[in-house]
Amino acid sequence: MKQGAGGSAVQGAAGTSGSTGGDGLERCDRPLGAMAVVEPQDYVMASLSRYSLGSPTSIIRMMIQQSNCFIVVERGMGMQNMMQERALMESGELRGGSNYGGGQMVAADFVLTPNIVFSDNDAGGVGGAIGGLFGRAGRVVGAVAGGLKFKEAQTSMLVADARSGVQVAAAEGSARKADLSLGGVLFGGGAVGGLGGYGSTDEGKVIAASLVDNFNNVVGVIRNDPNLVRDVGSLADEAAAGGSTVAGAVFSAGDVLRPKINGVKLMASPSDGGAELAALKKTDELVFLGEEADGFVRIESGHGGGWVKKVLVTD
């Protein structure tokens, strides 16, 4: 397996204006859909850490973005921080015009679940796997004095349609590096490096190469089936829409809305400094009149017409 200078098969960077590195990846002129990558569970991380490797989702997400074949949507640990910002907005802690709310997130079209298996030098293939690291049977066994021979990494990726839950694609990948001794790394410490050791250890590089091969096969399956290709914009388009789309812009004139909490103020004008007409209850029905201004929506209610903060009402 040929490697770059100190790197792995997954190198470079990716952003809204393009990507660098990742020469072995399949490339797409336009994204085939939006994809979320499943994070491994704790017991998986415990198994990988024995090889000084962290979660593979970081390099999987990097290669997806480098390929431009899918838009990566955050559904991992970063999702907690995203929801925290929205909670701060609803509580009134963020500045006016922060533009957080409903109707802005990109929906995931696909969910990708990875799997990794190692085989040793004496097993003659994956049939003698020494660890199915993404299953509950995934224990590192066969450790012997003098070190463990790492022969092959074989990976699989299962892709499900996020709306129906139906598995729509499955593919495998593999990479080999003969007689790679793990030695003390087998019982070493936790993950190292920004990519969890996948760019700095031989074991990680073999797995990274297998994941590249695997992902290329996934792209081929989905790209060659028009029924699986979803209608999404470019990464730059979708990223720009996140900042320009008005938060909560999901209401249409005539929609019946309700306050999210008791005590929502009905104002005479779209301003916090205007005259307060009434305090609304969660049970009040509000009819959206189709007008918005400065984060307020104009409604008609049993208390009369006026303006309410958009983030404080829901349909």
PDB file of C-alpha atoms in Angstrom:
ATOM      1  CA  MET A   1       0.000   0.000   0.000  1.00  0.00           C
ATOM      2  CA  LYS A   2       1.540   3.278  -1.072  1.00  0.00           C
ATOM      3  CA  GLN A   3       1.263   6.109   1.398  1.00  0.00           C
ATOM      4  CA  GLY A   4       1.986   9.818   1.188  1.00  0.00           C
ATOM      5  CA  ALA A   5       4.635  11.515   3.255  1.00  0.00           C
ATOM      6  CA  GLY A   6       3.473  10.895   6.772  1.00  0.00           C
ATOM      7  CA  GLY A   7      -0.201  10.813   5.841  1.00  0.00           C
ATOM      8  CA  SER A   8      -2.925   8.322   5.033  1.00  0.00           C
ATOM      9  CA  ALA A   9      -5.097   7.613   2.019  1.00  0.00           C
ATOM     10  CA  VAL A  10      -7.330  10.416   3.299  1.00  0.00           C
ATOM     11  CA  GLN A  11      -5.460  13.715   3.247  1.00  0.00           C
ATOM     12  CA  GLY A  12      -6.032  17.385   2.494  1.00  0.00           C
ATOM     13  CA  ALA A  13      -9.017  19.565   3.270  1.00  0.00           C
ATOM     14  CA  ALA A  14     -12.533  20.322   2.065  1.00  0.00           C
ATOM     15  CA  GLY A  15     -14.825  23.339   2.238  1.00  0.00           C
ATOM     16  CA  THR A  16     -17.582  25.168   0.390  1.00  0.00           C
ATOM     17  CA  SER A  17     -15.162  26.424  -2.271  1.00  0.00           C
ATOM     18  CA  GLY A  18     -13.669  23.009  -3.065  1.00  0.00           C
ATOM     19  CA  SER A  19     -11.219  20.467  -1.692  1.00  0.00           C
ATOM     20  CA  THR A  20      -7.581  19.408  -1.810  1.00  0.00           C
ATOM     21  CA  GLY A  21      -6.066  15.952  -1.451  1.00  0.00           C
ATOM     22  CA  GLY A  22      -8.032  12.747  -1.595  1.00  0.00           C
ATOM     23  CA  ASP A  23      -6.656  11.824  -5.025  1.00  0.00           C
ATOM     24  CA  GLY A  24      -7.887   8.233  -4.750  1.00  0.00           C
ATOM     25  CA  LEU A  25     -11.513   9.217  -4.152  1.00  0.00           C
ATOM     26  CA  GLU A  26     -14.359   9.098  -6.609  1.00  0.00           C
ATOM     27  CA  ARG A  27     -15.491  12.607  -7.578  1.00  0.00           C
ATOM     28  CA  CYS A  28     -18.951  13.909  -8.403  1.00  0.00           C
ATOM     29  CA  ASP A  29     -19.922  17.016 -10.370  1.00  0.00           C
ATOM     30  CA  ARG A  30     -22.838  17.584  -7.992  1.00  0.00           C
ATOM     31  CA  PRO A  31     -23.948  16.013  -4.700  1.00  0.00           C
ATOM     32  CA  LEU A  32     -26.176  12.938  -4.901  1.00  0.00           C
ATOM     33  CA  GLY A  33     -27.915  13.774  -1.622  1.00  0.00           C
ATOM     34  CA  ALA A  34     -27.272  14.727   2.002  1.00  0.00           C
ATOM     35  CA  MET A  35     -25.677  12.102   4.249  1.00  0.00           C
ATOM     36  CA  ALA A  36     -25.321  11.586   8.005  1.00  0.00           C
ATOM     37  CA  VAL A  37     -22.595   9.276   9.343  1.00  0.00           C
ATOM     38  CA  VAL A  38     -23.361   7.110  12.378  1.00  0.00           C
ATOM     39  CA  GLU A  39     -21.011   7.571  15.342  1.00  0.00           C
ATOM     40  CA  PRO A  40     -19.658   4.361  16.913  1.00  0.00           C
ATOM     41  CA  GLN A  41     -20.811   3.359  20.388  1.00  0.00           C
ATOM     42  CA  ASP A  42     -18.641   3.308  23.509  1.00  0.00           C
ATOM     43  CA  TYR A  43     -17.717  -0.364  23.256  1.00  0.00           C
ATOM     44  CA  VAL A  44     -16.522   0.224  19.698  1.00  0.00           C
ATOM     45  CA  MET A  45     -14.294   3.073  20.825  1.00  0.00           C
ATOM     46  CA  ALA A  46     -12.876   0.836  23.545  1.00  0.00           C
ATOM     47  CA  SER A  47     -11.890  -1.784  20.957  1.00  0.00           C
ATOM     48  CA  LEU A  48     -10.356   0.728  18.562  1.00  0.00           C
ATOM     49  CA  SER A  49      -8.409   2.437  21.329  1.00  0.00           C
ATOM     50  CA  ARG A  50      -6.385  -0.762  21.763  1.00  0.00           C
ATOM     51  CA  TYR A  51      -4.838   0.088  18.410  1.00  0.00           C
ATOM     52  CA  SER A  52      -4.479   3.770  19.386  1.00  0.00           C
ATOM     53  CA  LEU A  53      -7.298   4.572  16.977  1.00  0.00           C
ATOM     54  CA  GLY A  54     -10.292   6.801  17.533  1.00  0.00           C
ATOM     55  CA  SER A  55     -13.637   6.974  15.791  1.00  0.00           C
ATOM     56  CA  PRO A  56     -13.400   6.565  11.987  1.00  0.00           C
ATOM     57  CA  THR A  57     -16.292   8.961  11.403  1.00  0.00           C
ATOM     58  CA  SER A  58     -13.964  11.975  11.092  1.00  0.00           C
ATOM     59  CA  ILE A  59     -12.098  10.576   8.102  1.00  0.00           C
ATOM     60  CA  ILE A  60     -15.308   9.187   6.592  1.00  0.00           C
ATOM     61  CA  ARG A  61     -16.887  12.627   6.774  1.00  0.00           C
ATOM     62  CA  MET A  62     -13.752  14.219   5.333  1.00  0.00           C
ATOM     63  CA  MET A  63     -13.664  11.858   2.346  1.00  0.00           C
ATOM     64  CA  ILE A  64     -17.390  12.375   1.706  1.00  0.00           C
ATOM     65  CA  GLN A  65     -16.911  16.139   1.536  1.00  0.00           C
ATOM     66  CA  GLN A  66     -13.730  15.877  -0.538  1.00  0.00           C
ATOM     67  CA  SER A  67     -15.542  13.737  -3.090  1.00  0.00           C
ATOM     68  CA  ASN A  68     -18.452  16.212  -3.461  1.00  0.00           C
ATOM     69  CA  CYS A  69     -20.708  13.177  -3.860  1.00  0.00           C
ATOM     70  CA  PHE A  70     -22.774  13.945  -0.757  1.00  0.00           C
ATOM     71  CA  ILE A  71     -23.401  16.889   1.539  1.00  0.00           C
ATOM     72  CA  VAL A  72     -22.452  15.925   5.091  1.00  0.00           C
ATOM     73  CA  VAL A  73     -25.052  16.915   7.696  1.00  0.00           C
ATOM     74  CA  GLU A  74     -24.177  17.090  11.380  1.00  0.00           C
ATOM     75  CA  ARG A  75     -25.989  14.481  13.412  1.00  0.00           C
ATOM     76  CA  GLY A  76     -23.180  13.616  15.811  1.00  0.00           C
ATOM     77  CA  MET A  77     -21.801  15.340  18.891  1.00  0.00           C
ATOM     78  CA  GLY A  78     -21.968  18.758  17.232  1.00  0.00           C
ATOM     79  CA  MET A  79     -25.748  18.409  17.111  1.00  0.00           C
ATOM     80  CA  GLN A  80     -25.898  18.999  20.866  1.00  0.00           C
ATOM     81  CA  ASN A  81     -24.242  22.387  20.459  1.00  0.00           C
ATOM     82  CA  MET A  82     -26.524  23.303  17.574  1.00  0.00           C
ATOM     83  CA  MET A  83     -29.603  22.568  19.655  1.00  0.00           C
ATOM     84  CA  GLN A  84     -28.092  24.472  22.568  1.00  0.00           C
ATOM     85  CA  GLU A  85     -27.876  27.603  20.401  1.00  0.00           C
ATOM     86  CA  ARG A  86     -31.525  27.212  19.465  1.00  0.00           C
ATOM     87  CA  ALA A  87     -32.476  26.824  23.113  1.00  0.00           C
ATOM     88  CA  LEU A  88     -30.601  30.027  23.922  1.00  0.00           C
ATOM     89  CA  MET A  89     -32.472  31.786  21.136  1.00  0.00           C
ATOM     90  CA  GLU A  90     -35.859  30.650  22.423  1.00  0.00           C
ATOM     91  CA  SER A  91     -34.970  31.767  25.941  1.00  0.00           C
ATOM     92  CA  GLY A  92     -34.139  35.242  24.628  1.00  0.00           C
ATOM     93  CA  GLU A  93     -30.430  35.097  25.525  1.00  0.00           C
ATOM     94  CA  LEU A  94     -29.095  35.640  21.985  1.00  0.00           C
ATOM     95  CA  ARG A  95     -28.930  39.010  20.272  1.00  0.00           C
ATOM     96  CA  GLY A  96     -31.754  40.145  18.046  1.00  0.00           C
ATOM     97  CA  GLY A  97     -31.280  39.078  14.437  1.00  0.00           C
ATOM     98  CA  SER A  98     -29.265  35.979  15.362  1.00  0.00           C
ATOM     99  CA  ASN A  99     -31.574  34.104  12.981  1.00  0.00           C
ATOM    100  CA  TYR A 100     -31.906  30.771  14.763  1.00  0.00           C
ATOM    101  CA  GLY A 101     -35.063  28.715  14.529  1.00  0.00           C
ATOM    102  CA  GLY A 102     -37.091  26.256  12.507  1.00  0.00           C
ATOM    103  CA  GLY A 103     -36.922  25.668   8.785  1.00  0.00           C
ATOM    104  CA  GLN A 104     -33.160  26.061   8.310  1.00  0.00           C
ATOM    105  CA  MET A 105     -31.543  22.636   8.723  1.00  0.00           C
ATOM    106  CA  VAL A 106     -30.830  20.446   5.709  1.00  0.00           C
ATOM    107  CA  ALA A 107     -32.593  17.079   5.936  1.00  0.00           C
ATOM    108  CA  ALA A 108     -30.490  13.909   5.779  1.00  0.00           C
ATOM    109  CA  ASP A 109     -31.337  11.801   2.730  1.00  0.00           C
ATOM    110  CA  PHE A 110     -29.063   8.906   3.685  1.00  0.00           C
ATOM    111  CA  VAL A 111     -27.577   7.431   6.865  1.00  0.00           C
ATOM    112  CA  LEU A 112     -24.235   5.622   6.552  1.00  0.00           C
ATOM    113  CA  THR A 113     -23.220   2.912   9.033  1.00  0.00           C
ATOM    114  CA  PRO A 114     -19.580   1.675   8.877  1.00  0.00           C
ATOM    115  CA  ASN A 115     -18.142  -1.666   9.961  1.00  0.00           C
ATOM    116  CA  ILE A 116     -14.498  -2.778  10.282  1.00  0.00           C
ATOM    117  CA  VAL A 117     -12.864  -6.217  10.560  1.00  0.00           C
ATOM    118  CA  PHE A 118      -9.176  -7.078  10.952  1.00  0.00           C
ATOM    119  CA  SER A 119      -7.540 -10.370   9.965  1.00  0.00           C
ATOM    120  CA  ASP A 120      -4.215 -11.746  11.149  1.00  0.00           C
ATOM    121  CA  ASN A 121      -1.361 -13.246   9.177  1.00  0.00           C
ATOM    122  CA  ASP A 122      -2.280 -16.865   9.891  1.00  0.00           C
ATOM    123  CA  ALA A 123      -6.004 -16.726   9.314  1.00  0.00           C
ATOM    124  CA  GLY A 124      -5.996 -16.759   5.543  1.00  0.00           C
ATOM    125  CA  GLY A 125      -8.503 -13.988   5.079  1.00  0.00           C
ATOM    126  CA  VAL A 126     -11.380 -12.341   6.819  1.00  0.00           C
ATOM    127  CA  GLY A 127     -12.790 -15.728   7.799  1.00  0.00           C
ATOM    128  CA  GLY A 128     -10.211 -15.674  10.593  1.00  0.00           C
ATOM    129  CA  ALA A 129     -11.029 -12.171  11.751  1.00  0.00           C
ATOM    130  CA  ILE A 130      -9.389 -11.181  14.992  1.00  0.00           C
ATOM    131  CA  GLY A 131     -11.896  -8.506  15.789  1.00  0.00           C
ATOM    132  CA  GLY A 132     -15.215  -7.349  14.434  1.00  0.00           C
ATOM    133  CA  LEU A 133     -14.713  -3.970  15.984  1.00  0.00           C
ATOM    134  CA  PHE A 134     -18.188  -2.678  15.232  1.00  0.00           C
ATOM    135  CA  GLY A 135     -20.151  -5.575  16.708  1.00  0.00           C
ATOM    136  CA  ARG A 136     -20.649  -6.782  20.233  1.00  0.00           C
ATOM    137  CA  ALA A 137     -18.479  -9.771  19.430  1.00  0.00           C
ATOM    138  CA  GLY A 138     -15.707  -7.335  18.533  1.00  0.00           C
ATOM    139  CA  ARG A 139     -12.952  -8.341  20.959  1.00  0.00           C
ATOM    140  CA  VAL A 140      -9.255  -8.177  20.232  1.00  0.00           C
ATOM    141  CA  VAL A 141      -8.063 -11.761  20.563  1.00  0.00           C
ATOM    142  CA  GLY A 142      -5.014 -13.744  19.625  1.00  0.00           C
ATOM    143  CA  ALA A 143      -2.511 -11.446  21.296  1.00  0.00           C
ATOM    144  CA  VAL A 144       0.689 -13.425  21.641  1.00  0.00           C
ATOM    145  CA  ALA A 145       4.118 -12.712  22.984  1.00  0.00           C
ATOM    146  CA  GLY A 146       6.251 -11.033  20.370  1.00  0.00           C
ATOM    147  CA  GLY A 147       3.431  -8.973  18.816  1.00  0.00           C
ATOM    148  CA  LEU A 148       0.352  -9.462  16.685  1.00  0.00           C
ATOM    149  CA  LYS A 149       0.564  -9.557  12.875  1.00  0.00           C
ATOM    150  CA  PHE A 150      -1.896  -7.193  11.214  1.00  0.00           C
ATOM    151  CA  LYS A 151      -2.561  -8.468   7.722  1.00  0.00           C
ATOM    152  CA  GLU A 152      -5.727  -6.928   6.342  1.00  0.00           C
ATOM    153  CA  ALA A 153      -8.517  -4.467   7.069  1.00  0.00           C
ATOM    154  CA  GLN A 154     -11.871  -5.109   5.493  1.00  0.00           C
ATOM    155  CA  THR A 155     -14.680  -2.593   5.834  1.00  0.00           C
ATOM    156  CA  SER A 156     -18.326  -2.423   4.913  1.00  0.00           C
ATOM    157  CA  MET A 157     -20.734   0.490   4.649  1.00  0.00           C
ATOM    158  CA  LEU A 158     -24.499   0.180   4.832  1.00  0.00           C
ATOM    159  CA  VAL A 159     -26.584   3.079   3.537  1.00  0.00           C
ATOM    160  CA  ALA A 160     -30.226   3.528   4.529  1.00  0.00           C
ATOM    161  CA  ASP A 161     -32.800   5.963   3.192  1.00  0.00           C
ATOM    162  CA  ALA A 162     -33.433   8.353   6.093  1.00  0.00           C
ATOM    163  CA  ARG A 163     -37.127   8.779   5.303  1.00  0.00           C
ATOM    164  CA  SER A 164     -38.225   5.202   4.735  1.00  0.00           C
ATOM    165  CA  GLY A 165     -35.577   3.439   6.817  1.00  0.00           C
ATOM    166  CA  VAL A 166     -34.971   1.060   3.912  1.00  0.00           C
ATOM    167  CA  GLN A 167     -31.393  -0.064   3.241  1.00  0.00           C
ATOM    168  CA  VAL A 168     -30.635   1.135  -0.274  1.00  0.00           C
ATOM    169  CA  ALA A 169     -26.925   0.373  -0.679  1.00  0.00           C
ATOM    170  CA  ALA A 170     -24.235  -1.884   0.755  1.00  0.00           C
ATOM    171  CA  ALA A 171     -20.589  -2.109  -0.258  1.00  0.00           C
ATOM    172  CA  GLU A 172     -17.255  -3.453   0.957  1.00  0.00           C
ATOM    173  CA  GLY A 173     -13.671  -2.271   0.822  1.00  0.00           C
ATOM    174  CA  SER A 174     -10.306  -3.730   1.775  1.00  0.00           C
ATOM    175  CA  ALA A 175      -6.596  -2.944   2.111  1.00  0.00           C
ATOM    176  CA  ARG A 176      -3.548  -5.020   3.052  1.00  0.00           C
ATOM    177  CA  LYS A 177      -0.122  -4.474   4.564  1.00  0.00           C
ATOM    178  CA  ALA A 178       1.698  -7.730   5.249  1.00  0.00           C
ATOM    179  CA  ASP A 179       3.218  -8.563   8.613  1.00  0.00           C
ATOM    180  CA  LEU A 180       2.539  -5.247  10.308  1.00  0.00           C
ATOM    181  CA  SER A 181       3.440  -5.808  13.950  1.00  0.00           C
ATOM    182  CA  LEU A 182       1.275  -3.995  16.481  1.00  0.00           C
ATOM    183  CA  GLY A 183       3.581  -4.745  19.377  1.00  0.00           C
ATOM    184  CA  GLY A 184       2.927  -2.523  22.355  1.00  0.00           C
ATOM    185  CA  VAL A 185       0.303  -0.527  20.487  1.00  0.00           C
ATOM    186  CA  LEU A 186      -2.132  -3.402  21.044  1.00  0.00           C
ATOM    187  CA  PHE A 187      -2.382  -2.537  24.713  1.00  0.00           C
ATOM    188  CA  GLY A 188      -1.447   1.134  24.363  1.00  0.00           C
ATOM    189  CA  GLY A 189      -3.301   4.291  25.291  1.00  0.00           C
ATOM    190  CA  GLY A 190      -6.175   6.093  23.677  1.00  0.00           C
ATOM    191  CA  ALA A 191      -6.560   7.755  20.320  1.00  0.00           C
ATOM    192  CA  VAL A 192      -3.944  10.221  19.153  1.00  0.00           C
ATOM    193  CA  GLY A 193      -3.868  12.915  16.531  1.00  0.00           C
ATOM    194  CA  GLY A 194      -6.570  15.007  14.942  1.00  0.00           C
ATOM    195  CA  LEU A 195      -7.907  11.979  13.080  1.00  0.00           C
ATOM    196  CA  GLY A 196      -7.449   9.553  15.935  1.00  0.00           C
ATOM    197  CA  GLY A 197      -4.274   7.909  14.605  1.00  0.00           C
ATOM    198  CA  TYR A 198      -5.591   7.153  11.117  1.00  0.00           C
ATOM    199  CA  GLY A 199      -2.971   9.416   9.567  1.00  0.00           C
ATOM    200  CA  SER A 200      -0.081   8.722  11.916  1.00  0.00           C
ATOM    201  CA  THR A 201      -0.057   4.938  12.428  1.00  0.00           C
ATOM    202  CA  ASP A 202       0.379   2.124   9.929  1.00  0.00           C
ATOM    203  CA  GLU A 203      -2.712   0.393  11.277  1.00  0.00           C
ATOM    204  CA  GLY A 204      -4.752   3.536  10.798  1.00  0.00           C
ATOM    205  CA  LYS A 205      -3.460   4.040   7.263  1.00  0.00           C
ATOM    206  CA  VAL A 206      -4.490   0.521   6.263  1.00  0.00           C
ATOM    207  CA  ILE A 207      -7.997   1.109   7.610  1.00  0.00           C
ATOM    208  CA  ALA A 208      -8.181   4.532   5.932  1.00  0.00           C
ATOM    209  CA  ALA A 209      -7.228   2.983   2.586  1.00  0.00           C
ATOM    210  CA  SER A 210      -9.921   0.344   3.037  1.00  0.00           C
ATOM    211  CA  LEU A 211     -12.506   3.027   3.839  1.00  0.00           C
ATOM    212  CA  VAL A 212     -11.591   4.931   0.668  1.00  0.00           C
ATOM    213  CA  ASP A 213     -12.045   1.777  -1.403  1.00  0.00           C
ATOM    214  CA  ASN A 214     -15.308   1.111   0.417  1.00  0.00           C
ATOM    215  CA  PHE A 215     -16.701   4.620  -0.072  1.00  0.00           C
ATOM    216  CA  ASN A 216     -15.835   4.589  -3.773  1.00  0.00           C
ATOM    217  CA  ASN A 217     -17.968   1.465  -4.111  1.00  0.00           C
ATOM    218  CA  VAL A 218     -20.861   3.154  -2.275  1.00  0.00           C
ATOM    219  CA  VAL A 219     -20.680   6.114  -4.663  1.00  0.00           C
ATOM    220  CA  GLY A 220     -20.807   3.763  -7.627  1.00  0.00           C
ATOM    221  CA  VAL A 221     -23.927   2.020  -6.335  1.00  0.00           C
ATOM    222  CA  ILE A 222     -25.886   5.224  -5.693  1.00  0.00           C
ATOM    223  CA  ARG A 223     -24.654   7.212  -8.696  1.00  0.00           C
ATOM    224  CA  ASN A 224     -25.604   4.421 -11.083  1.00  0.00           C
ATOM    225  CA  ASP A 225     -29.183   4.237  -9.787  1.00  0.00           C
ATOM    226  CA  PRO A 226     -31.207   7.351 -10.768  1.00  0.00           C
ATOM    227  CA  ASN A 227     -33.910   6.335  -8.284  1.00  0.00           C
ATOM    228  CA  LEU A 228     -31.486   6.950  -5.415  1.00  0.00           C
ATOM    229  CA  VAL A 229     -30.171  10.364  -6.484  1.00  0.00           C
ATOM    230  CA  ARG A 230     -31.757  13.158  -4.441  1.00  0.00           C
ATOM    231  CA  ASP A 231     -32.414  16.768  -5.450  1.00  0.00           C
ATOM    232  CA  VAL A 232     -30.020  18.911  -3.403  1.00  0.00           C
ATOM    233  CA  GLY A 233     -28.032  22.032  -4.173  1.00  0.00           C
ATOM    234  CA  SER A 234     -24.276  22.368  -4.093  1.00  0.00           C
ATOM    235  CA  LEU A 235     -22.474  22.540  -0.759  1.00  0.00           C
ATOM    236  CA  ALA A 236     -21.959  26.290  -1.223  1.00  0.00           C
ATOM    237  CA  ASP A 237     -25.665  26.779  -1.979  1.00  0.00           C
ATOM    238  CA  GLU A 238     -26.835  24.816   1.044  1.00  0.00           C
ATOM    239  CA  ALA A 239     -24.334  26.499   3.373  1.00  0.00           C
ATOM    240  CA  ALA A 240     -25.345  29.963   2.146  1.00  0.00           C
ATOM    241  CA  ALA A 241     -29.018  29.106   2.605  1.00  0.00           C
ATOM    242  CA  GLY A 242     -28.382  28.412   6.275  1.00  0.00           C
ATOM    243  CA  GLY A 243     -27.426  32.043   6.812  1.00  0.00           C
ATOM    244  CA  SER A 244     -29.927  33.672   4.488  1.00  0.00           C
ATOM    245  CA  THR A 245     -33.050  31.635   5.244  1.00  0.00           C
ATOM    246  CA  VAL A 246     -35.224  33.431   7.772  1.00  0.00           C
ATOM    247  CA  ALA A 247     -35.549  31.318  10.916  1.00  0.00           C
ATOM    248  CA  GLY A 248     -38.855  29.559  11.137  1.00  0.00           C
ATOM    249  CA  ALA A 249     -39.818  30.541   7.597  1.00  0.00           C
ATOM    250  CA  VAL A 250     -42.226  27.626   7.362  1.00  0.00           C
ATOM    251  CA  PHE A 251     -45.535  29.441   7.892  1.00  0.00           C
ATOM    252  CA  SER A 252     -47.957  30.293   5.098  1.00  0.00           C
ATOM    253  CA  ALA A 253     -50.723  32.879   5.169  1.00  0.00           C
ATOM    254  CA  GLY A 254     -53.781  31.354   6.815  1.00  0.00           C
ATOM    255  CA  ASP A 255     -51.844  28.867   8.965  1.00  0.00           C
ATOM    256  CA  VAL A 256     -53.210  28.412  12.480  1.00  0.00           C
ATOM    257  CA  LEU A 257     -50.460  28.971  15.061  1.00  0.00           C
ATOM    258  CA  ARG A 258     -50.203  28.608  18.826  1.00  0.00           C
ATOM    259  CA  PRO A 259     -47.908  30.247  21.405  1.00  0.00           C
ATOM    260  CA  LYS A 260     -45.139  27.946  22.642  1.00  0.00           C
ATOM    261  CA  ILE A 261     -45.486  29.251  26.195  1.00  0.00           C
ATOM    262  CA  ASN A 262     -47.995  31.177  28.269  1.00  0.00           C
ATOM    263  CA  GLY A 263     -47.581  34.933  28.403  1.00  0.00           C
ATOM    264  CA  VAL A 264     -46.446  35.578  24.822  1.00  0.00           C
ATOM    265  CA  LYS A 265     -46.960  39.292  24.201  1.00  0.00           C
ATOM    266  CA  LEU A 266     -49.281  40.489  21.448  1.00  0.00           C
ATOM    267  CA  MET A 267     -47.762  43.785  20.297  1.00  0.00           C
ATOM    268  CA  ALA A 268     -49.275  46.695  18.381  1.00  0.00           C
ATOM    269  CA  SER A 269     -46.133  46.929  16.207  1.00  0.00           C
ATOM    270  CA  PRO A 270     -43.244  44.581  15.280  1.00  0.00           C
ATOM    271  CA  SER A 271     -41.020  45.853  18.067  1.00  0.00           C
ATOM    272  CA  ASP A 272     -40.257  45.050  21.696  1.00  0.00           C
ATOM    273  CA  GLY A 273     -40.748  48.728  22.451  1.00  0.00           C
ATOM    274  CA  GLY A 274     -44.273  48.902  21.078  1.00  0.00           C
ATOM    275  CA  ALA A 275     -47.540  48.874  22.966  1.00  0.00           C
ATOM    276  CA  GLU A 276     -48.563  45.529  24.468  1.00  0.00           C
ATOM    277  CA  LEU A 277     -52.121  44.583  23.495  1.00  0.00           C
ATOM    278  CA  ALA A 278     -52.532  41.273  25.322  1.00  0.00           C
ATOM    279  CA  ALA A 279     -50.753  38.323  26.937  1.00  0.00           C
ATOM    280  CA  LEU A 280     -51.487  35.133  25.004  1.00  0.00           C
ATOM    281  CA  LYS A 281     -51.964  31.637  26.403  1.00  0.00           C
ATOM    282  CA  LYS A 282     -50.682  28.371  24.942  1.00  0.00           C
ATOM    283  CA  THR A 283     -54.279  27.431  24.122  1.00  0.00           C
ATOM    284  CA  ASP A 284     -54.952  30.561  22.029  1.00  0.00           C
ATOM    285  CA  GLU A 285     -55.356  30.068  18.280  1.00  0.00           C
ATOM    286  CA  LEU A 286     -53.590  32.583  16.062  1.00  0.00           C
ATOM    287  CA  VAL A 287     -54.110  33.010  12.321  1.00  0.00           C
ATOM    288  CA  PHE A 288     -50.972  34.035  10.427  1.00  0.00           C
ATOM    289  CA  LEU A 289     -51.735  36.930   8.058  1.00  0.00           C
ATOM    290  CA  GLY A 290     -48.654  36.404   5.896  1.00  0.00           C
ATOM    291  CA  GLU A 291     -46.608  39.421   7.042  1.00  0.00           C
ATOM    292  CA  GLU A 292     -43.212  39.340   8.781  1.00  0.00           C
ATOM    293  CA  ALA A 293     -40.980  42.125  10.080  1.00  0.00           C
ATOM    294  CA  ASP A 294     -37.940  42.246  12.359  1.00  0.00           C
ATOM    295  CA  GLY A 295     -38.485  38.744  13.736  1.00  0.00           C
ATOM    296  CA  PHE A 296     -42.220  39.280  14.317  1.00  0.00           C
ATOM    297  CA  VAL A 297     -45.239  37.837  12.497  1.00  0.00           C
ATOM    298  CA  ARG A 298     -48.606  39.516  12.100  1.00  0.00           C
ATOM    299  CA  ILE A 299     -51.538  37.496  13.409  1.00  0.00           C
ATOM    300  CA  GLU A 300     -55.241  37.706  14.152  1.00  0.00           C
ATOM    301  CA  SER A 301     -56.513  36.225  17.410  1.00  0.00           C
ATOM    302  CA  GLY A 302     -59.432  36.237  19.820  1.00  0.00           C
ATOM    303  CA  HIS A 303     -57.737  39.212  21.448  1.00  0.00           C
ATOM    304  CA  GLY A 304     -57.564  41.121  18.178  1.00  0.00           C
ATOM    305  CA  GLY A 305     -54.807  41.588  15.632  1.00  0.00           C
ATOM    306  CA  GLY A 306     -51.174  42.419  16.217  1.00  0.00           C
ATOM    307  CA  TRP A 307     -47.609  41.153  16.131  1.00  0.00           C
ATOM    308  CA  VAL A 308     -45.883  38.327  18.036  1.00  0.00           C
ATOM    309  CA  LYS A 309     -42.285  37.101  18.068  1.00  0.00           C
ATOM    310  CA  LYS A 310     -41.902  34.384  15.472  1.00  0.00           C
ATOM    311  CA  VAL A 311     -39.671  32.188  17.629  1.00  0.00           C
ATOM    312  CA  LEU A 312     -42.395  32.058  20.279  1.00  0.00           C
ATOM    313  CA  VAL A 313     -45.126  30.544  18.076  1.00  0.00           C
ATOM    314  CA  THR A 314     -45.497  27.206  16.327  1.00  0.00           C
ATOM    315  CA  ASP A 315     -47.938  25.579  13.931  1.00  0.00           C
TER     316      ASP A 315
END
